[in-house]
Amino acid sequence: MKLEKQSVVIAGGGSTYTAGIVMMLIENQDKFPLRKLKFYDNNEERQSIVARACEVIVKERAPEIEFLATTDPEEAFTDVDFVMAHIRVGGLSMREKDEKIPLKYGVVGQETCGPGGMAYGMRSIPGVIELIDYMEKYSPNAWMLNYSNPAAIVAEATRRMRPNAKIINICDMPVAIKKSIADIVGLESESEIVDRYYGLNHFGWWTEMTDKQGNDLVPKLKEHVAKYGYAAAGDEENPLLEESSWMDTFQKAKDVYAIDPTTVPNTYLKYYLYPDYVVAHANPNYTRANEVMDNREKNVFAECERIAAAQTAEDTTIEAGEHAEFIVQLAGALAYNTYERMLLIVKNEGAIANLDDDAMVEVPCIVSKRGYEPLCMGKIPHFQKGMIEQQVAVEKLVVDAFEEKSYQKLWQAMTLSKTVPSASVAKQILDEMIEANTEWWPELN
Ligand code: NAD
Ligand code: G6P
Ligand code: MN
């Protein structure tokens, strides 16, 4: 069957992940053929570093694809079938503040969890809404596949503020964990795993996992996780785990698992269940943002500049990992009606039976041309239900705070987070974050 060619715009063209997605798109021309590939960013200088290299890559490997990088929304969003979004409003320098401010007060400092995630959410909401509006204006039939974090808060905001938008919020963490799980249970690839999972973004649990023949993978997996977490023999091939902070997170899953051995956890739960450990092991002067600036950002940009100067990418080190694989696979499922099963962040509406309908949950969905259809995960136990309801309330309060420009609501959100010990600590963090975010947040009253 001849597949209809697609037009894609990558929003956040200057992202450290863009070149990897381009590699994946080019490698998948048989499954997801492109007629056009565009980059959009509001920072021309940053985007052009990545664009100059990707132009060379496209010319060399798939010259039939029309390639364009622009900061003009009309040019970017006109005639597209998919918007692949991964913007970081405020950049890595604001991520650094999200991480360092809470740590000053002995609280988890993290990109998406705790007060740092809330601060980032307040910046991200208008950025992502703006992208939706561009898409709806210039290509009303397109789908937006959104990685922009904090995905949980962004998903709640888009549900409320643009309820009819064709946006799907996604996360690569379950896919990255399943890559290690495949190694642990002896499967070739994570795509062979059929799973049942429920929760929120960066806040969920697996209940079942089988291979495609229906063989239960869980007993062997649990035996391993109880001893080593998700650290596995194949880790040296996983670029994510080259970095020691990620390795620590994968190992810590052992302790996250211990508190409920009836399920298998997402690694992000460590921030909520072991915040004291996380803070004790953090360096308040050198956080993950610093690590990313010194490693991923530097390496990707240096490689892009090398390609642009050499005018060839023949020997490039840029790789398309599971992050790129997931978003391209999702676009393919929507375009070509594959009915694949994928974890997406969607409105609950009964998927978790004993949770409010309007919570944004992460559950397996069947994806086709019609969009996504969430699968029913049934009722969940007290432990997870209690944690999830608390976290849903935090996420909703952040969006309330944004919409109502309410200091009070954001203070409540920070106070309610399981990562924050008291209302007074929450207030201190909030006050310092307001100072740091004057350029980005609405003025709160
Ligand atoms: P980055 O800072 O390298 O890139 C982000 C790009 O977005 C920058 O080029 C920046 O100029 C651009 N940008 C910022 N605000 C914009 C706006 N309003 N309009 C257009 N462009 C804008 O960041 P990164 O480390 O590559 O990460 C990109 C995003 O992807 C982050 O939000 C990150 O958290 C997210 N991410 C999410 C997942 C997931 O699981 N959901 C996985 C990986 C990365
Ligand atoms: C995982 C998560 C993303 C998060 C990323 C952070 O991929 O799913 O939501 O943005 O990790 O990675 P970093 O390397 O930037 O700390
Ligand atoms: Mn994620």
XYZ file of C-alpha atoms and ligand atoms in Angstrom:
506
model
C 0.000 0.000 0.000
C 1.289 3.436 -0.897
C 1.376 5.654 2.185
C 0.322 9.249 1.847
C 3.239 11.593 2.539
C 3.097 13.789 5.627
C 4.157 17.314 6.534
C 5.644 17.805 9.996
C 6.704 20.857 11.958
C 8.967 20.390 14.967
C 8.216 23.153 17.469
C 11.240 23.799 19.588
C 13.485 23.346 16.550
C 16.458 24.354 18.712
C 15.843 21.558 21.225
C 18.595 19.125 22.071
C 16.198 16.368 20.964
C 15.366 17.753 17.501
C 18.280 16.231 15.591
C 17.485 12.791 17.054
C 13.882 13.071 15.877
C 15.068 14.090 12.408
C 17.298 10.993 12.255
C 14.357 8.812 13.287
C 12.057 10.426 10.704
C 14.613 9.841 7.973
C 15.196 6.234 9.019
C 11.426 5.655 8.878
C 10.689 6.935 5.383
C 9.240 3.519 4.473
C 6.768 3.632 7.414
C 6.198 7.377 7.769
C 7.116 9.142 4.513
C 7.492 12.917 4.577
C 6.853 15.540 1.953
C 7.845 18.475 4.188
C 9.806 18.925 7.395
C 9.817 22.288 9.124
C 11.391 23.649 12.298
C 9.808 26.368 14.379
C 11.361 28.107 17.392
C 11.174 31.574 18.902
C 14.950 31.674 19.258
C 16.413 31.934 15.803
C 20.040 31.737 16.821
C 19.554 28.541 18.791
C 17.377 26.909 16.157
C 19.771 27.726 13.338
C 22.562 25.675 14.951
C 20.391 22.565 14.763
C 18.766 23.534 11.452
C 22.030 24.028 9.580
C 23.066 20.480 10.502
C 19.670 18.945 9.798
C 19.564 20.597 6.400
C 22.755 18.716 5.562
C 21.332 15.459 6.954
C 18.107 15.778 4.938
C 19.952 16.695 1.719
C 22.262 13.749 2.128
C 19.783 11.074 3.157
C 16.320 12.109 1.921
C 16.678 14.971 -0.575
C 13.050 14.567 -1.698
C 11.872 16.068 1.611
C 11.380 19.836 1.525
C 13.157 21.290 4.561
C 12.662 24.693 6.145
C 13.469 26.388 9.480
C 11.589 29.511 10.481
C 10.581 31.701 13.407
C 7.460 32.864 11.564
C 4.405 31.027 12.942
C 2.409 31.350 9.738
C 5.158 29.833 7.626
C 5.784 27.127 10.207
C 2.226 26.031 10.900
C 0.685 26.320 7.431
C 0.114 23.026 5.589
C 1.207 20.616 8.310
C -0.267 17.277 9.359
C 1.655 16.976 12.618
C 3.182 19.363 15.131
C 5.831 17.621 17.197
C 6.278 19.967 20.153
C 9.055 20.037 22.704
C 9.619 23.595 23.825
C 11.306 24.624 27.073
C 9.920 28.021 28.060
C 12.623 29.888 29.962
C 15.337 27.520 28.768
C 17.800 25.518 30.799
C 18.812 28.591 32.798
C 15.295 28.709 34.287
C 15.382 24.934 34.812
C 18.471 25.549 36.912
C 16.467 27.937 39.115
C 13.536 25.488 39.351
C 15.978 22.949 40.744
C 18.152 25.154 42.941
C 15.518 27.261 44.710
C 13.672 24.340 46.389
C 16.988 22.694 47.319
C 17.909 25.804 49.334
C 14.981 24.927 51.587
C 15.760 21.220 51.742
C 13.095 20.326 49.155
C 13.409 18.220 45.980
C 14.589 20.382 43.073
C 13.402 18.703 39.897
C 12.363 19.583 36.346
C 8.813 18.206 36.603
C 8.252 17.105 40.231
C 7.562 19.316 43.251
C 7.840 23.138 43.273
C 10.299 23.165 40.351
C 7.776 21.390 38.136
C 5.067 23.825 39.228
C 7.250 26.834 38.412
C 8.015 25.317 35.020
C 4.293 24.619 34.520
C 3.431 28.282 35.068
C 5.926 29.165 32.306
C 4.991 26.367 29.912
C 1.213 26.788 29.842
C 1.102 29.978 27.725
C 3.866 28.693 25.427
C 2.033 25.465 24.617
C -1.349 27.222 24.308
C 0.241 29.591 21.790
C 1.431 26.622 19.710
C -2.082 25.123 19.758
C -3.523 28.420 18.594
C -1.046 28.636 15.715
C -1.888 25.072 14.716
C -5.629 25.683 14.853
C -5.289 28.883 12.855
C -3.032 27.624 10.091
C -3.624 23.823 9.977
C -6.870 23.080 11.803
C -6.811 19.370 10.922
C -3.335 18.708 12.288
C -2.440 16.774 15.436
C -0.066 18.157 18.036
C 2.052 15.521 19.755
C 3.427 17.278 22.788
C 6.498 16.363 24.822
C 6.854 19.857 26.345
C 7.066 19.489 30.109
C 5.773 19.426 32.753
C 3.453 17.216 30.700
C 1.010 16.571 33.564
C 0.353 20.266 34.231
C 0.405 21.127 30.532
C -2.159 18.358 29.909
C -4.475 19.674 32.620
C -4.142 23.209 31.236
C -4.829 22.191 27.643
C -7.815 20.060 28.726
C -9.316 23.106 30.414
C -8.254 25.972 28.196
C -8.442 24.297 24.751
C -10.857 21.389 25.353
C -11.379 20.586 21.678
C -7.760 20.851 20.566
C -6.215 17.885 18.765
C -3.307 17.578 21.183
C -1.869 14.410 22.684
C 0.522 14.829 25.594
C 3.171 12.167 25.856
C 6.145 10.998 27.899
C 9.072 8.816 26.935
C 9.858 7.601 30.462
C 7.720 4.443 30.418
C 9.263 3.564 27.047
C 12.767 4.157 28.436
C 12.008 1.979 31.467
C 10.544 -0.738 29.244
C 13.779 -0.750 27.272
C 15.576 -1.806 30.442
C 12.768 -4.230 31.287
C 13.191 -5.887 27.889
C 16.877 -6.410 28.698
C 16.006 -7.795 32.123
C 13.477 -10.347 30.877
C 15.447 -11.222 27.748
C 13.367 -9.647 24.970
C 14.888 -8.039 21.879
C 12.920 -4.825 22.171
C 10.486 -2.932 24.386
C 7.955 -3.033 21.555
C 7.431 -6.735 22.396
C 6.019 -5.820 25.815
C 2.233 -5.589 26.223
C 1.511 -3.719 29.431
C -1.185 -2.532 31.781
C -0.215 0.677 33.575
C -2.062 3.438 35.379
C -1.289 6.755 37.028
C -0.413 10.319 36.153
C 2.537 11.547 34.130
C 5.780 10.751 35.988
C 3.567 9.119 38.613
C 2.422 5.623 37.692
C 2.594 1.873 38.156
C 2.553 -1.237 35.983
C 0.186 -4.004 36.998
C 0.754 -6.506 34.191
C 3.296 -7.188 31.479
C 3.392 -9.995 28.982
C 5.175 -10.670 25.722
C 3.188 -10.792 22.470
C 2.497 -14.510 23.029
C 0.928 -13.717 26.387
C 3.720 -15.081 28.580
C 3.836 -13.327 31.947
C 7.035 -11.272 32.298
C 6.290 -9.971 35.775
C 7.673 -12.744 38.068
C 11.152 -12.596 36.516
C 11.010 -8.813 36.402
C 10.043 -8.476 40.059
C 12.823 -10.779 41.159
C 15.266 -8.477 39.369
C 13.741 -5.152 40.449
C 13.727 -6.245 44.104
C 17.506 -6.644 43.900
C 18.735 -4.123 41.341
C 15.883 -1.805 40.418
C 15.921 -1.288 36.653
C 19.698 -1.447 36.367
C 20.354 -4.172 33.784
C 23.072 -5.895 31.826
C 22.293 -3.914 28.641
C 22.671 -0.521 30.317
C 25.929 0.290 28.576
C 23.937 0.504 25.312
C 21.372 2.910 26.757
C 22.611 6.494 26.216
C 20.349 7.755 29.003
C 22.136 5.576 31.526
C 25.614 6.732 30.575
C 24.966 9.509 33.055
C 25.380 8.599 36.695
C 22.334 10.546 37.893
C 20.051 8.468 35.658
C 21.770 5.264 36.729
C 21.073 6.194 40.344
C 17.383 6.743 39.489
C 17.152 3.339 37.804
C 18.784 1.660 40.818
C 16.602 3.524 43.315
C 13.540 1.880 41.699
C 14.417 -1.049 43.963
C 13.287 0.958 47.013
C 10.313 2.446 45.188
C 9.216 -1.089 44.327
C 9.681 -2.292 47.926
C 6.800 -0.215 49.266
C 4.296 -1.910 46.956
C 5.550 -5.192 45.496
C 2.147 -5.877 43.906
C 3.013 -3.338 41.192
C 6.106 -2.187 39.294
C 6.796 1.563 39.542
C 7.746 4.504 37.336
C 11.193 5.752 38.415
C 9.846 9.285 39.033
C 8.024 8.090 42.149
C 11.343 8.321 43.986
C 10.844 12.086 44.271
C 7.587 11.591 46.156
C 8.427 8.488 48.194
C 12.075 9.229 49.076
C 12.388 13.033 48.939
C 14.771 13.010 51.927
C 17.105 10.638 50.080
C 16.877 12.710 46.898
C 17.742 15.944 48.721
C 20.579 14.319 50.659
C 22.096 13.085 47.389
C 21.684 16.370 45.501
C 24.401 18.980 45.050
C 22.616 22.320 45.534
C 25.297 24.064 43.467
C 25.318 21.640 40.552
C 21.989 20.155 39.543
C 20.671 18.206 36.552
C 20.310 21.442 34.535
C 24.052 21.982 34.901
C 24.720 18.391 33.899
C 22.517 18.779 30.795
C 24.186 22.073 29.802
C 27.644 20.562 30.268
C 26.839 17.312 28.469
C 23.804 16.875 26.211
C 23.462 20.490 25.113
C 27.182 20.961 24.534
C 27.606 17.665 22.715
C 24.561 18.012 20.467
C 25.406 21.569 19.487
C 29.085 20.766 18.884
C 28.081 17.854 16.649
C 25.601 20.055 14.768
C 28.255 22.687 14.197
C 30.695 20.037 13.035
C 28.179 18.699 10.486
C 27.372 22.179 9.196
C 31.058 23.014 8.760
C 31.879 19.703 7.066
C 28.671 19.796 4.958
C 28.324 16.063 5.532
C 26.797 13.931 8.279
C 28.136 10.640 7.003
C 29.896 9.755 10.236
C 27.562 11.533 12.657
C 27.167 10.442 16.269
C 23.592 11.759 16.453
C 21.302 8.860 17.201
C 17.576 8.341 17.211
C 16.680 6.741 20.535
C 13.403 5.621 22.057
C 12.371 9.250 22.636
C 12.265 9.851 18.866
C 10.947 6.370 18.142
C 7.881 6.870 20.328
C 6.750 10.179 18.821
C 7.291 9.003 15.243
C 5.445 5.748 15.967
C 2.535 7.698 17.454
C 2.339 9.942 14.391
C 2.397 6.838 12.187
C -0.437 5.230 14.153
C -2.594 8.342 13.730
C -1.748 8.773 10.053
C -1.993 5.158 8.938
C -4.521 3.646 11.310
C -2.265 1.023 12.919
C -4.300 0.487 16.115
C -1.105 0.270 18.153
C -1.217 0.288 21.938
C 0.617 3.199 23.567
C 0.728 4.975 26.910
C -0.725 8.470 26.527
C -1.760 11.246 28.917
C -5.537 11.551 28.482
C -8.718 12.500 30.278
C -9.586 9.742 32.761
C -13.283 9.324 31.997
C -13.452 5.928 33.642
C -10.086 4.498 32.582
C -9.212 4.391 36.294
C -12.633 3.464 37.637
C -12.345 4.961 41.122
C -10.793 8.287 40.112
C -12.447 11.530 38.972
C -13.366 11.699 35.281
C -11.550 14.985 34.753
C -8.127 13.878 36.001
C -5.461 13.697 33.280
C -4.107 10.158 33.578
C -1.447 8.111 31.825
C -2.905 4.819 30.605
C -2.592 2.506 27.604
C -4.614 3.668 24.595
C -5.332 2.198 21.188
C -4.227 4.668 18.513
C -5.701 4.891 15.034
C -6.878 7.433 12.491
C -9.818 8.129 14.791
C -7.428 9.296 17.512
C -6.910 7.443 20.799
C -9.176 5.184 22.814
C -8.115 4.697 26.443
C -8.281 1.191 27.888
C -10.016 0.579 31.182
C -7.569 -0.179 34.012
C -10.267 -0.856 36.629
C -10.180 0.137 40.286
C -6.892 0.974 41.944
C -5.822 0.287 45.576
C -5.836 2.772 48.489
C -2.103 3.462 48.418
C -1.996 4.550 44.774
C -5.413 6.195 44.937
C -4.367 8.355 47.868
C -1.122 9.398 46.229
C -2.729 10.055 42.847
C -5.586 12.134 44.247
C -3.152 14.314 46.181
C -1.013 14.845 43.082
C -4.028 15.493 40.816
C -5.111 18.220 43.231
C -1.624 19.760 43.120
C -1.664 19.829 39.315
C -5.181 21.282 39.207
C -4.252 23.966 41.752
C -1.314 25.056 39.593
C -3.622 25.500 36.611
C -6.130 27.335 38.865
C -3.273 29.600 39.949
C -2.352 30.305 36.346
C -5.924 30.987 35.227
C -6.908 33.060 38.264
C -3.442 34.642 38.712
C -3.761 33.459 42.279
C -0.913 33.497 44.797
C -3.148 31.603 47.222
C -3.750 28.696 44.840
C -0.071 28.329 44.010
C 0.782 28.386 47.709
C -1.833 25.658 48.255
C -0.409 23.632 45.369
C 3.116 23.784 46.782
C 1.884 23.021 50.286
C -0.089 20.002 49.119
C 2.830 18.457 47.213
C 4.156 15.359 48.898
C 7.662 16.750 48.323
C 7.090 19.814 50.560
C 7.028 19.485 54.373
C 4.930 22.512 55.411
C 3.001 25.593 54.358
C 5.778 27.827 55.661
C 8.463 26.118 53.572
C 6.093 26.245 50.595
C 5.678 29.998 51.085
C 9.414 30.649 51.235
C 9.988 28.690 48.034
C 7.053 30.337 46.307
C 8.194 33.845 47.199
C 11.649 33.212 45.828
C 10.219 31.602 42.698
C 7.996 34.590 42.026
C 11.099 36.795 42.042
C 12.902 34.445 39.663
C 9.948 34.187 37.260
C 8.811 37.808 36.892
C 9.589 37.661 33.171
C 7.524 34.502 32.689
C 4.599 34.161 35.089
C 1.435 36.201 35.154
C 1.542 38.618 38.069
C -0.088 36.838 41.018
C -2.386 38.555 43.437
P 15.977 22.917 25.014
O 15.984 24.136 25.866
O 17.238 22.387 24.478
O 15.031 23.169 23.741
C 13.813 23.771 23.798
C 13.631 24.742 22.636
O 12.353 25.360 22.793
C 14.652 25.885 22.596
O 15.285 25.935 21.338
C 13.832 27.142 22.848
O 14.283 28.272 22.171
C 12.466 26.714 22.368
N 11.364 27.483 22.923
C 11.193 27.898 24.191
N 10.036 28.564 24.326
C 9.449 28.557 23.102
C 8.236 29.090 22.602
N 7.380 29.724 23.394
N 7.955 28.909 21.301
C 8.813 28.250 20.493
N 9.971 27.720 20.910
C 10.287 27.877 22.206
O 15.217 21.794 25.841
P 15.364 20.201 25.792
O 16.213 19.764 26.935
O 15.729 19.772 24.445
O 13.883 19.766 26.109
C 12.808 20.194 25.324
C 11.504 19.885 25.993
O 11.196 18.509 25.902
C 11.464 20.210 27.499
O 10.194 20.691 27.828
C 11.682 18.847 28.116
O 11.214 18.801 29.423
C 10.850 18.044 27.183
N 11.017 16.596 27.225
C 9.926 15.884 27.552
C 9.974 14.525 27.593
C 8.750 13.794 28.009
O 8.846 12.675 28.432
N 7.567 14.398 27.926
C 11.156 13.871 27.295
C 12.268 14.630 26.969
C 12.194 16.001 26.909
C 12.742 11.676 30.803
C 11.370 12.201 31.092
C 11.213 13.577 30.533
C 12.281 14.492 31.047
C 13.626 13.902 30.775
C 14.645 14.741 31.503
O 12.919 11.468 29.452
O 10.366 11.387 30.576
O 9.944 14.057 30.856
O 12.211 15.749 30.424
O 13.706 12.596 31.252
O 15.856 14.356 31.091
P 17.136 15.236 31.330
O 18.162 14.369 30.713
O 16.872 16.534 30.611
O 17.255 15.404 32.800
Mn 8.404 12.532 30.718
